[in-house]
Tab-separated table of C-alpha atoms in Angstrom:
chain	number	residue	atom	x	y	z
G	1	UNK	CA	28.168	-6.058	-37.540
G	2	UNK	CA	27.924	-3.755	-34.433
G	3	UNK	CA	30.139	-4.814	-31.796
G	4	UNK	CA	28.503	-5.403	-28.368
G	5	UNK	CA	31.092	-6.095	-25.336
G	6	UNK	CA	29.758	-7.056	-21.894
G	7	UNK	CA	31.788	-6.458	-18.368
G	8	UNK	CA	31.677	-5.937	-14.869
G	9	UNK	CA	33.187	-2.635	-13.333
G	10	UNK	CA	33.848	-3.391	-9.404
G	11	UNK	CA	32.526	-0.447	-7.300
G	12	UNK	CA	33.175	-0.838	-3.138
G	13	UNK	CA	33.376	-4.514	-3.059
G	14	UNK	CA	31.030	-5.420	-5.858
G	15	UNK	CA	29.812	-5.822	-9.379
G	16	UNK	CA	28.340	-3.674	-12.313
G	17	UNK	CA	27.358	-5.898	-14.699
G	18	UNK	CA	27.324	-2.997	-18.006
G	19	UNK	CA	27.095	-4.040	-21.999
G	20	UNK	CA	28.278	-1.706	-24.319
G	21	UNK	CA	26.563	-1.951	-28.191
G	22	UNK	CA	28.735	0.137	-30.161
G	23	UNK	CA	32.184	1.760	-30.308
G	24	UNK	CA	33.192	3.990	-27.461
G	25	UNK	CA	36.010	5.555	-29.130
G	26	UNK	CA	33.608	6.403	-32.996
G	27	UNK	CA	34.612	10.247	-31.170
G	28	UNK	CA	30.903	10.456	-30.551
G	29	UNK	CA	29.759	11.208	-26.889
G	30	UNK	CA	27.789	7.301	-25.527
G	31	UNK	CA	24.293	7.243	-24.476
G	32	UNK	CA	24.262	5.860	-20.789
G	33	UNK	CA	20.510	4.488	-20.376
G	34	UNK	CA	19.311	4.185	-16.643
G	35	UNK	CA	16.910	1.275	-15.898
G	36	UNK	CA	13.715	2.763	-13.758
G	37	UNK	CA	12.108	0.464	-10.446
G	38	UNK	CA	14.147	1.253	-8.270
G	39	UNK	CA	14.926	-2.597	-8.440
G	40	UNK	CA	13.890	-3.186	-12.622
G	41	UNK	CA	16.873	-4.476	-15.180
G	42	UNK	CA	18.553	-3.244	-18.338
G	43	UNK	CA	15.696	-5.842	-19.887
G	44	UNK	CA	13.040	-3.546	-20.645
G	45	UNK	CA	15.183	-0.723	-21.736
G	46	UNK	CA	17.142	-2.871	-24.363
G	47	UNK	CA	15.253	-1.347	-27.165
G	48	UNK	CA	18.016	1.975	-26.504
G	49	UNK	CA	20.572	-0.158	-28.329
G	50	UNK	CA	19.387	0.847	-31.721
G	51	UNK	CA	20.940	4.503	-30.930
G	52	UNK	CA	24.257	2.042	-31.900
G	53	UNK	CA	23.022	2.189	-35.016
G	54	UNK	CA	23.953	6.247	-35.262
G	55	UNK	CA	27.320	5.256	-35.083
G	56	UNK	CA	26.799	6.433	-30.621
G	57	UNK	CA	28.015	3.698	-28.619
G	58	UNK	CA	25.189	2.711	-25.881
G	59	UNK	CA	25.635	1.770	-22.211
G	60	UNK	CA	23.083	-0.073	-20.327
G	61	UNK	CA	23.743	-1.674	-17.008
G	62	UNK	CA	22.383	-2.985	-14.168
G	63	UNK	CA	22.522	-1.429	-11.051
G	64	UNK	CA	23.601	-2.551	-7.798
G	65	UNK	CA	21.013	-5.151	-6.200
G	66	UNK	CA	19.529	-6.382	-9.382
G	67	UNK	CA	19.635	-8.078	-13.171
G	68	UNK	CA	23.205	-9.427	-13.327
G	69	UNK	CA	24.743	-6.890	-10.805
G	70	UNK	CA	25.822	-7.532	-6.953
G	71	UNK	CA	22.239	-9.004	-5.504
G	72	UNK	CA	22.426	-7.529	-1.289
G	73	UNK	CA	19.488	-9.578	-0.340
G	74	UNK	CA	19.834	-8.995	3.646
G	75	UNK	CA	20.191	-5.162	3.184
G	76	UNK	CA	17.893	-2.924	4.592
G	77	UNK	CA	16.705	0.147	3.660
G	78	UNK	CA	19.755	2.687	5.118
G	79	UNK	CA	21.689	0.846	2.330
G	80	UNK	CA	19.268	1.654	-0.539
G	81	UNK	CA	19.994	5.378	-0.932
G	82	UNK	CA	19.851	7.675	-3.880
G	83	UNK	CA	23.555	8.639	-2.986
G	84	UNK	CA	24.365	4.949	-3.523
G	85	UNK	CA	23.182	4.651	-6.884
G	86	UNK	CA	24.784	8.158	-8.280
G	87	UNK	CA	27.852	6.327	-6.576
G	88	UNK	CA	27.322	3.238	-9.049
G	89	UNK	CA	27.260	5.562	-11.659
G	90	UNK	CA	30.281	7.897	-11.246
G	91	UNK	CA	32.399	4.523	-11.007
G	92	UNK	CA	30.987	3.013	-14.219
G	93	UNK	CA	31.517	6.121	-15.709
G	94	UNK	CA	35.423	6.456	-15.072
G	95	UNK	CA	35.731	2.165	-15.193
G	96	UNK	CA	34.594	2.997	-18.752
G	97	UNK	CA	36.449	6.030	-19.388
G	98	UNK	CA	33.704	8.145	-20.334
G	99	UNK	CA	33.089	10.665	-17.661
G	100	UNK	CA	34.720	13.612	-19.963
G	101	UNK	CA	32.126	13.565	-22.360
G	102	UNK	CA	28.751	11.650	-22.172
G	103	UNK	CA	24.768	11.897	-22.817
G	104	UNK	CA	21.856	10.119	-20.516
G	105	UNK	CA	18.166	8.430	-21.032
G	106	UNK	CA	16.837	8.020	-17.927
G	107	UNK	CA	13.571	5.951	-17.852
G	108	UNK	CA	11.127	5.964	-14.667
G	109	UNK	CA	13.728	6.379	-11.641
G	110	UNK	CA	16.129	5.980	-14.082
G	111	UNK	CA	14.707	9.501	-14.920
G	112	UNK	CA	15.137	10.920	-10.912
G	113	UNK	CA	18.445	9.323	-10.707
G	114	UNK	CA	19.109	11.359	-13.376
G	115	UNK	CA	18.162	14.535	-12.856
G	116	UNK	CA	20.119	14.075	-9.784
G	117	UNK	CA	23.293	13.353	-11.212
G	118	UNK	CA	22.300	16.441	-13.470
G	119	UNK	CA	21.723	18.824	-10.329
G	120	UNK	CA	25.226	18.271	-9.256
G	121	UNK	CA	26.584	19.339	-12.542
G	122	UNK	CA	28.820	16.741	-13.675
G	123	UNK	CA	31.921	18.398	-16.459
G	124	UNK	CA	31.074	15.665	-18.465
G	125	UNK	CA	27.332	15.348	-18.800
G	126	UNK	CA	26.577	17.257	-22.464
G	127	UNK	CA	22.856	16.362	-22.320
G	128	UNK	CA	19.549	14.429	-20.249
G	129	UNK	CA	16.710	12.083	-22.107
G	130	UNK	CA	14.746	12.774	-18.699
G	131	UNK	CA	11.271	9.463	-20.236
G	132	UNK	CA	8.429	8.509	-18.273
G	133	UNK	CA	9.802	9.989	-14.450
G	134	UNK	CA	8.562	12.404	-11.429
G	135	UNK	CA	10.369	15.024	-10.021
G	136	UNK	CA	8.327	14.290	-6.552
G	137	UNK	CA	7.089	10.902	-5.718
G	138	UNK	CA	4.393	12.815	-3.228
G	139	UNK	CA	3.192	13.966	-7.285
G	140	UNK	CA	3.158	10.737	-8.302
G	141	UNK	CA	1.165	9.211	-5.575
G	142	UNK	CA	-1.284	11.846	-5.947
G	143	UNK	CA	-1.675	10.829	-9.857
G	144	UNK	CA	-1.288	7.100	-9.542
G	145	UNK	CA	-4.524	7.343	-7.298
G	146	UNK	CA	-6.565	9.491	-9.531
G	147	UNK	CA	-5.446	6.908	-12.228
G	148	UNK	CA	-7.030	4.202	-10.133
G	149	UNK	CA	-9.898	5.437	-9.230
G	150	UNK	CA	-10.586	5.188	-13.313
G	151	UNK	CA	-10.438	1.458	-12.664
G	152	UNK	CA	-13.565	-1.168	-12.732
G	153	UNK	CA	-15.061	-0.693	-8.964
G	154	UNK	CA	-13.830	-4.288	-8.254
G	155	UNK	CA	-10.534	-3.782	-9.237
G	156	UNK	CA	-9.624	-0.829	-6.564
G	157	UNK	CA	-11.647	-2.813	-4.022
G	158	UNK	CA	-9.655	-5.411	-4.461
G	159	UNK	CA	-6.094	-3.487	-4.219
G	160	UNK	CA	-7.815	-1.483	-1.067
G	161	UNK	CA	-8.460	-4.584	0.874
G	162	UNK	CA	-4.929	-5.987	0.098
G	163	UNK	CA	-3.319	-2.587	0.657
G	164	UNK	CA	-5.349	-2.429	4.115
G	165	UNK	CA	-4.480	-6.465	4.967
G	166	UNK	CA	-1.195	-6.147	4.019
G	167	UNK	CA	-1.322	-8.805	1.691
G	168	UNK	CA	-0.133	-7.521	-1.357
G	169	UNK	CA	1.379	-10.425	-2.330
G	170	UNK	CA	-0.739	-12.615	-3.175
G	171	UNK	CA	-1.769	-13.805	-6.165
G	172	UNK	CA	-5.757	-11.825	-6.377
G	173	UNK	CA	-3.579	-8.448	-5.222
G	174	UNK	CA	-1.345	-9.255	-8.935
G	175	UNK	CA	-4.152	-9.971	-10.221
G	176	UNK	CA	-5.758	-6.805	-10.335
G	177	UNK	CA	-2.436	-5.078	-9.594
G	178	UNK	CA	-2.293	-5.852	-13.918
G	179	UNK	CA	-5.141	-4.585	-14.941
G	180	UNK	CA	-3.955	-0.646	-13.756
G	181	UNK	CA	-0.517	-1.933	-15.893
G	182	UNK	CA	-2.401	-2.869	-18.837
G	183	UNK	CA	-3.730	0.600	-19.178
G	184	UNK	CA	-0.826	2.813	-17.842
G	185	UNK	CA	2.432	0.710	-17.549
G	186	UNK	CA	2.466	-1.003	-21.027
G	187	UNK	CA	-0.683	-1.368	-23.498
G	188	UNK	CA	1.117	-4.107	-25.458
G	189	UNK	CA	-0.300	-7.052	-24.304
G	190	UNK	CA	1.198	-9.645	-24.276
G	191	UNK	CA	3.454	-7.877	-22.662
G	192	UNK	CA	6.845	-8.175	-25.035
G	193	UNK	CA	8.969	-10.256	-23.947
G	194	UNK	CA	12.386	-7.836	-22.587
G	195	UNK	CA	9.519	-6.106	-19.966
G	196	UNK	CA	8.584	-9.351	-18.939
G	197	UNK	CA	12.185	-10.475	-18.336
G	198	UNK	CA	12.028	-7.546	-16.121
G	199	UNK	CA	8.866	-7.935	-14.329
G	200	UNK	CA	10.387	-11.614	-13.621
G	201	UNK	CA	13.888	-9.826	-12.201
G	202	UNK	CA	11.352	-7.965	-9.139
G	203	UNK	CA	9.728	-11.032	-9.058
G	204	UNK	CA	12.112	-13.339	-7.911
G	205	UNK	CA	14.628	-10.386	-6.346
G	206	UNK	CA	12.219	-7.719	-4.974
G	207	UNK	CA	14.322	-6.051	-2.503
G	208	UNK	CA	15.553	-3.144	-4.279
G	209	UNK	CA	12.053	-2.437	-5.484
G	210	UNK	CA	10.305	-3.292	-1.834
G	211	UNK	CA	12.605	-1.069	0.124
G	212	UNK	CA	12.686	2.032	-1.900
G	213	UNK	CA	9.000	2.252	-3.567
G	214	UNK	CA	6.851	-1.022	-2.647
G	215	UNK	CA	4.651	-3.568	-3.675
G	216	UNK	CA	3.292	-1.870	-6.482
G	217	UNK	CA	3.835	1.035	-8.896
G	218	UNK	CA	0.882	3.216	-6.620
G	219	UNK	CA	1.124	1.598	-3.628
G	220	UNK	CA	4.509	3.724	-2.903
G	221	UNK	CA	5.600	2.886	1.279
G	222	UNK	CA	9.166	2.851	0.574
G	223	UNK	CA	11.493	5.141	1.239
G	224	UNK	CA	11.750	7.259	-1.830
G	225	UNK	CA	7.710	8.440	-0.421
G	226	UNK	CA	8.534	11.647	0.300
G	227	UNK	CA	11.271	12.266	-2.172
G	228	UNK	CA	11.382	15.503	-4.312
G	229	UNK	CA	14.148	17.301	-6.851
G	230	UNK	CA	11.668	20.126	-7.963
G	231	UNK	CA	13.691	22.469	-5.564
G	232	UNK	CA	16.789	21.835	-7.603
G	233	UNK	CA	16.168	21.427	-11.202
G	234	UNK	CA	17.057	25.286	-11.805
G	235	UNK	CA	20.393	23.155	-11.441
G	236	UNK	CA	20.607	21.459	-14.322
G	237	UNK	CA	22.747	22.866	-16.877
G	238	UNK	CA	22.368	21.084	-19.947
G	239	UNK	CA	19.606	20.060	-22.450
G	240	UNK	CA	17.327	17.936	-21.642
G	241	UNK	CA	14.804	15.823	-23.305
G	242	UNK	CA	11.166	15.459	-22.237
G	243	UNK	CA	9.273	12.458	-22.942
G	244	UNK	CA	5.963	10.348	-21.679
G	245	UNK	CA	3.201	8.891	-23.314
G	246	UNK	CA	-0.784	10.189	-23.490
G	247	UNK	CA	-1.720	6.970	-21.570
G	248	UNK	CA	1.555	7.125	-18.679
G	249	UNK	CA	1.284	6.666	-15.140
G	250	UNK	CA	3.384	9.914	-15.659
G	251	UNK	CA	0.658	12.670	-16.237
G	252	UNK	CA	1.170	15.650	-17.979
G	253	UNK	CA	0.009	17.165	-14.017
G	254	UNK	CA	3.343	14.472	-13.078
G	255	UNK	CA	5.736	16.063	-15.865
G	256	UNK	CA	4.941	19.423	-15.767
G	257	UNK	CA	7.952	20.869	-13.359
G	258	UNK	CA	10.715	19.094	-15.315
G	259	UNK	CA	9.008	21.641	-18.166
G	260	UNK	CA	8.325	24.447	-15.529
G	261	UNK	CA	12.188	24.413	-13.496
G	262	UNK	CA	14.437	23.141	-16.300
G	263	UNK	CA	16.146	26.432	-18.893
G	264	UNK	CA	16.549	24.366	-21.858
G	265	UNK	CA	13.538	21.935	-21.945
G	266	UNK	CA	12.105	20.524	-24.870
G	267	UNK	CA	8.201	17.828	-24.036
G	268	UNK	CA	7.166	15.145	-26.367
G	269	UNK	CA	4.227	13.476	-25.476
G	270	UNK	CA	3.693	10.214	-27.255
G	271	UNK	CA	-0.291	9.629	-28.513
G	272	UNK	CA	0.133	6.083	-28.821
G	273	UNK	CA	2.364	4.567	-25.821
G	274	UNK	CA	1.819	4.545	-21.620
G	275	UNK	CA	4.680	4.179	-19.429
G	276	UNK	CA	6.924	3.269	-22.320
G	277	UNK	CA	7.489	4.679	-25.435
G	278	UNK	CA	10.784	3.374	-26.038
G	279	UNK	CA	8.831	0.223	-26.542
G	280	UNK	CA	4.932	0.575	-27.753
G	281	UNK	CA	6.529	3.606	-30.227
G	282	UNK	CA	9.647	2.132	-30.967
G	283	UNK	CA	10.930	3.806	-34.309
G	284	UNK	CA	9.620	6.891	-33.172
G	285	UNK	CA	10.740	7.208	-30.082
G	286	UNK	CA	14.503	5.910	-31.048
G	287	UNK	CA	13.819	8.949	-33.935
G	288	UNK	CA	13.461	11.419	-31.576
G	289	UNK	CA	16.349	10.674	-29.086
G	290	UNK	CA	18.972	9.744	-32.029
G	291	UNK	CA	18.003	13.010	-33.283
G	292	UNK	CA	17.498	15.132	-29.751
G	293	UNK	CA	21.300	13.605	-29.038
G	294	UNK	CA	22.731	14.351	-32.648
G	295	UNK	CA	21.673	17.945	-32.496
G	296	UNK	CA	23.337	18.718	-28.979
G	297	UNK	CA	26.372	17.019	-30.445
G	298	UNK	CA	26.309	19.400	-33.424
G	299	UNK	CA	26.436	22.319	-30.660
G	300	UNK	CA	29.594	21.491	-29.463
């Protein structure tokens, strides 16, 4: 039976909750999973634990302000920065004793965070999987607005009216938003339990999501609205696997700068998926990721 253990890593005066599936002493570099948001939880990327069946430990954690880690509802925009989450990741790697050799899987915002981590060229990073992520939020918003225009006119009108009025917390806005999410975020209806848990967690404490992103995936008015890593992608010096879905809100136009600017890169688009191939085409996605990681280990 696969070993599973949970713990908390002290981070400054707070705590980062983590879970390790598998044995960190197996001799194979572990996979560290960075969840999205900012402001989601590890639940919706829980499927990555499947990788542990290959003999590689998998580390999930809830980023600060989310899930089972310390919540800080009173902190404002100046506190919630990319640097904060980079420091938290470094702290966790050190706490677990794996900073010398590890892989990263970053999904959506997790891929943004992972790319920021990778451009710093940490010595122990072996490879990174960037899944369903933008290298630029302006590009993300541009494509999200294009996808919005394909929604039924009534849904578009409802979204625009509430955004203009500042009433994006209304039930009507949430219902209209669901129409976009079922097309471009997760096409499994009803939403799988682990995905629903993450969305419920955001609703319970939207501090990080609302501050850094905004009220929805396509109405980005938070502190990340002008973020970009495109001009630094050439600094990434480890192999990169890009993953996206055919119906993804991270459209091919969004993902393309990663492919254009990273030296050692490959890209797979899952034809039956939107923003969550790790859920929508779980078995195929896990097989791809496991094969990629094994290949990098074989390269030494």
